[in-house]
Short mmCIF file of C-alpha atoms and ligand atoms in Angstrom, two decimals:
data_model
loop_
_atom_site.label_atom_id
_atom_site.label_comp_id
_atom_site.label_asym_id
_atom_site.label_seq_id
_atom_site.Cartn_x
_atom_site.Cartn_y
_atom_site.Cartn_z
CA MET A 805 105.82 98.00 105.03
CA LEU A 806 103.47 100.08 102.89
CA SER A 807 100.10 98.64 102.00
CA GLN A 808 99.47 97.99 98.33
CA GLN A 809 96.79 100.67 98.21
CA TYR A 810 99.14 103.22 99.77
CA GLN A 811 101.87 102.36 97.28
CA ASP A 812 99.34 102.60 94.43
CA ASN A 813 98.33 106.07 95.62
CA ILE A 814 101.98 107.17 95.65
CA ASP A 815 102.47 105.83 92.14
CA THR A 816 99.36 107.66 90.92
CA LEU A 817 100.54 110.91 92.46
CA LEU A 818 104.00 110.57 90.93
CA LYS A 819 102.51 109.94 87.52
CA LYS A 820 100.30 113.01 87.83
CA ILE A 821 103.25 115.16 88.90
CA GLU A 822 105.20 113.96 85.88
CA GLU A 823 102.34 114.68 83.49
CA ALA A 824 101.13 118.00 84.89
CA GLU A 825 101.86 121.25 83.09
CA ALA A 826 101.48 123.19 86.32
CA ILE A 827 101.10 122.18 89.96
CA VAL A 828 99.56 123.98 92.92
CA VAL A 829 100.51 122.48 96.27
CA GLY A 830 98.22 122.98 99.26
CA GLY A 831 100.54 122.40 102.21
CA VAL A 832 99.09 121.74 105.68
CA ALA A 833 100.14 120.50 109.10
CA GLY A 834 100.70 116.88 108.09
CA MET A 835 103.87 117.87 106.24
CA SER A 836 105.46 119.07 109.46
CA LYS A 837 103.98 116.29 111.54
CA ALA A 838 105.88 113.92 109.25
CA ILE A 839 109.13 115.54 110.44
CA GLY A 840 108.16 114.82 114.01
CA TYR A 841 107.00 118.29 115.00
CA SER A 842 103.89 118.36 117.06
CA PHE A 843 102.08 121.53 117.94
CA TYR A 844 99.36 119.74 119.83
CA HIS A 845 101.03 117.23 122.13
CA THR A 846 103.53 117.21 124.94
CA ASP A 847 106.68 115.56 123.69
CA GLU A 848 110.38 115.46 124.50
CA ASN A 849 111.14 118.28 122.10
CA PHE A 850 108.55 120.54 123.72
CA LEU A 851 109.81 119.85 127.23
CA LYS A 852 113.43 120.38 126.14
CA HIS A 853 112.71 123.91 124.92
CA PHE A 854 109.72 124.93 127.02
CA GLY A 855 110.30 123.01 130.27
CA LYS A 856 110.18 126.15 132.42
CA PHE A 857 106.85 127.16 130.87
CA ALA A 858 105.47 123.66 131.36
CA ASP A 859 106.52 123.75 135.04
CA ASN A 860 105.36 127.30 135.83
CA TYR A 861 102.13 127.51 133.85
CA SER A 862 101.25 123.86 133.15
CA ILE A 863 101.43 124.59 129.41
CA LYS A 864 101.31 121.26 127.63
CA ASN A 865 102.24 122.05 124.03
CA LEU A 866 103.18 124.78 121.56
CA PHE A 867 99.62 125.49 120.53
CA GLU A 868 98.39 125.88 124.09
CA GLY A 869 101.35 128.11 124.97
CA PHE A 870 100.65 130.38 122.06
CA TYR A 871 97.14 131.09 123.33
CA TYR A 872 97.97 131.03 127.04
CA ARG A 873 96.95 134.22 128.84
CA PHE A 874 100.17 135.21 130.55
CA SER A 875 99.64 137.76 133.30
CA THR A 876 102.50 139.98 132.09
CA ARG A 877 103.77 141.02 128.68
CA GLU A 878 107.31 140.12 129.75
CA GLU A 879 106.30 136.49 130.28
CA ARG A 880 104.32 136.33 127.05
CA TRP A 881 107.25 137.63 125.05
CA ALA A 882 109.66 135.23 126.73
CA TYR A 883 107.41 132.43 125.53
CA LEU A 884 107.06 133.88 122.02
CA ALA A 885 110.82 134.48 121.74
CA THR A 886 111.45 130.84 122.67
CA GLU A 887 108.98 129.65 120.05
CA MET A 888 110.27 131.99 117.35
CA LYS A 889 113.87 131.01 118.01
CA LEU A 890 112.87 127.38 117.59
CA ILE A 891 111.22 128.24 114.26
CA HIS A 892 114.22 130.24 113.05
CA ASP A 893 116.70 127.53 114.04
CA ALA A 894 114.82 124.50 112.68
CA GLU A 895 116.35 123.03 109.55
CA ALA A 896 114.21 122.08 106.58
CA GLY A 897 112.75 118.63 107.22
CA ARG A 898 112.97 115.58 105.00
CA PRO A 899 109.38 115.66 103.63
CA TYR A 900 109.99 119.22 102.38
CA LEU A 901 113.32 118.33 100.80
CA ASP A 902 111.75 115.32 99.11
CA LEU A 903 108.92 117.48 97.74
CA LEU A 904 111.43 120.01 96.46
CA GLN A 905 113.20 117.26 94.57
CA LEU A 906 109.93 116.17 92.98
CA LEU A 907 108.89 119.68 91.98
CA GLN A 908 112.06 121.56 91.18
CA ASP A 909 111.88 121.17 87.41
CA LYS A 910 108.14 121.77 87.28
CA ASN A 911 106.02 124.88 87.04
CA TYR A 912 104.64 124.97 90.58
CA PHE A 913 103.32 127.21 93.32
CA ILE A 914 102.69 126.51 97.00
CA VAL A 915 99.90 127.80 99.23
CA THR A 916 100.24 126.89 102.87
CA THR A 917 98.48 127.47 106.16
CA ASN A 918 101.58 126.30 108.04
CA GLN A 919 103.23 128.99 110.12
CA ASP A 920 106.44 127.12 110.86
CA THR A 921 108.13 128.49 107.70
CA GLN A 922 109.34 125.09 106.53
CA PHE A 923 108.05 125.74 103.00
CA SER A 924 109.68 129.18 102.85
CA LYS A 925 112.97 127.72 104.07
CA THR A 926 112.98 124.91 101.54
CA PHE A 927 111.56 126.53 98.40
CA PRO A 928 112.25 129.90 96.75
CA GLU A 929 110.10 132.36 98.70
CA VAL A 930 108.49 133.68 95.50
CA LYS A 931 106.99 130.20 95.06
CA VAL A 932 105.34 130.18 98.50
CA SER A 933 102.27 131.99 99.76
CA PRO A 934 102.00 131.56 103.57
CA ILE A 935 98.39 132.65 103.77
CA GLN A 936 98.25 132.49 107.57
CA GLY A 937 101.50 134.33 108.07
CA ASP A 938 105.03 133.49 109.11
CA LEU A 939 106.43 133.61 112.65
CA ARG A 940 109.74 135.02 111.44
CA TYR A 941 108.10 138.41 110.95
CA PHE A 942 106.56 141.07 113.20
CA GLN A 943 103.76 143.45 112.33
CA CYS A 944 102.45 146.51 114.18
CA GLY A 945 99.96 145.32 116.81
CA SER A 946 97.65 148.25 116.13
CA ARG A 947 98.00 147.79 112.34
CA CYS A 948 98.99 151.40 111.75
CA HIS A 949 100.83 150.36 108.56
CA ASP A 950 101.28 147.28 106.37
CA GLN A 951 105.01 146.67 106.60
CA ILE A 952 106.24 143.43 108.15
CA TYR A 953 109.67 143.04 109.71
CA PHE A 954 112.06 140.09 109.75
CA ASN A 955 112.61 139.45 113.45
CA LYS A 956 115.60 137.11 113.74
CA ASP A 957 117.97 139.58 115.42
CA GLN A 958 115.32 140.82 117.85
CA VAL A 959 114.31 137.26 118.69
CA GLU A 960 117.94 136.30 119.38
CA THR A 961 118.31 139.28 121.73
CA MET A 962 115.06 138.57 123.52
CA TYR A 963 115.88 134.88 123.87
CA ALA A 964 119.39 135.56 125.17
CA ASN A 965 117.94 137.84 127.86
CA ILE A 966 115.21 135.58 129.21
CA ASP A 967 115.44 135.47 132.99
CA GLY A 968 113.37 132.56 134.28
CA THR A 969 110.26 133.00 132.15
CA ARG A 970 110.47 136.76 131.51
CA ILE A 971 112.28 139.17 129.25
CA PRO A 972 113.25 142.73 130.29
CA THR A 973 110.43 145.19 129.53
CA GLU A 974 112.63 147.28 127.24
CA LEU A 975 113.10 144.32 124.88
CA ILE A 976 109.38 143.99 124.10
CA PRO A 977 109.23 144.94 120.40
CA VAL A 978 107.39 148.16 119.59
CA CYS A 979 106.29 149.76 116.32
CA SER A 980 108.74 152.40 115.09
CA LYS A 981 105.88 154.46 113.66
CA CYS A 982 103.20 154.49 116.38
CA GLY A 983 104.96 153.05 119.44
CA GLN A 984 102.42 150.25 119.97
CA GLU A 985 103.54 146.74 120.78
CA MET A 986 104.37 144.56 117.79
CA GLU A 987 102.74 141.19 117.17
CA PRO A 988 103.87 138.04 115.38
CA TRP A 989 102.81 138.22 111.73
CA ILE A 990 100.33 135.36 111.88
CA GLN A 991 96.63 134.94 111.77
CA PHE A 992 95.59 134.22 115.34
CA SER A 993 93.43 137.21 116.10
CA GLY A 994 92.22 138.20 112.68
CA CYS A 995 95.02 140.71 112.21
CA LEU A 996 97.02 139.30 109.33
CA LEU A 997 98.26 142.19 107.23
CA HIS A 998 99.13 142.43 103.58
CA TYR A 999 102.36 140.82 102.50
CA ASN A 1000 104.73 143.76 102.23
CA LYS A 1001 108.22 142.77 103.27
CA SER A 1002 110.76 145.20 104.68
ZN1 ZN B 2287 102.26 151.03 114.46
#
């Protein structure tokens, strides 16, 4: 049961959406939390996909795993491939579909710090600016050029070849121009590049 104040706030927001000539949405983590995703807690979903990493490294959640200092690159990329596959495979959640319904006939634009790509999956990509990046893309780890690369096929191959908690060394993605290791195209070490899709 919604409180009266909560319902009043919803009504106010709906009225403003109806009246607005243009709308800018600032989308943050709460949108995805409302689907049931949690990047910060151990839950059934985390253990289902990352059980081996929880057992071997005591990693408790997605966020912690992302920043965990694996002792080998092969282990780190096994973890990243598991996370990226989860992101690729996840369907658009209900809060996003509901928002799309509210906005679709309006003049709108979305800016989001979310890296789980739910906005980009739900809305036309030209309407979304993922200012902290998007895990479905790789960039050169040494930033030798600005191109970013859609990584679904590579992620599928890496994921399919995980042995325990490692991938084969030859599957670690490398830059085709300079040979350095690639990185996920997200802002976690101050290396977000310009948006320049391949
Ligand atoms: Zn490079």
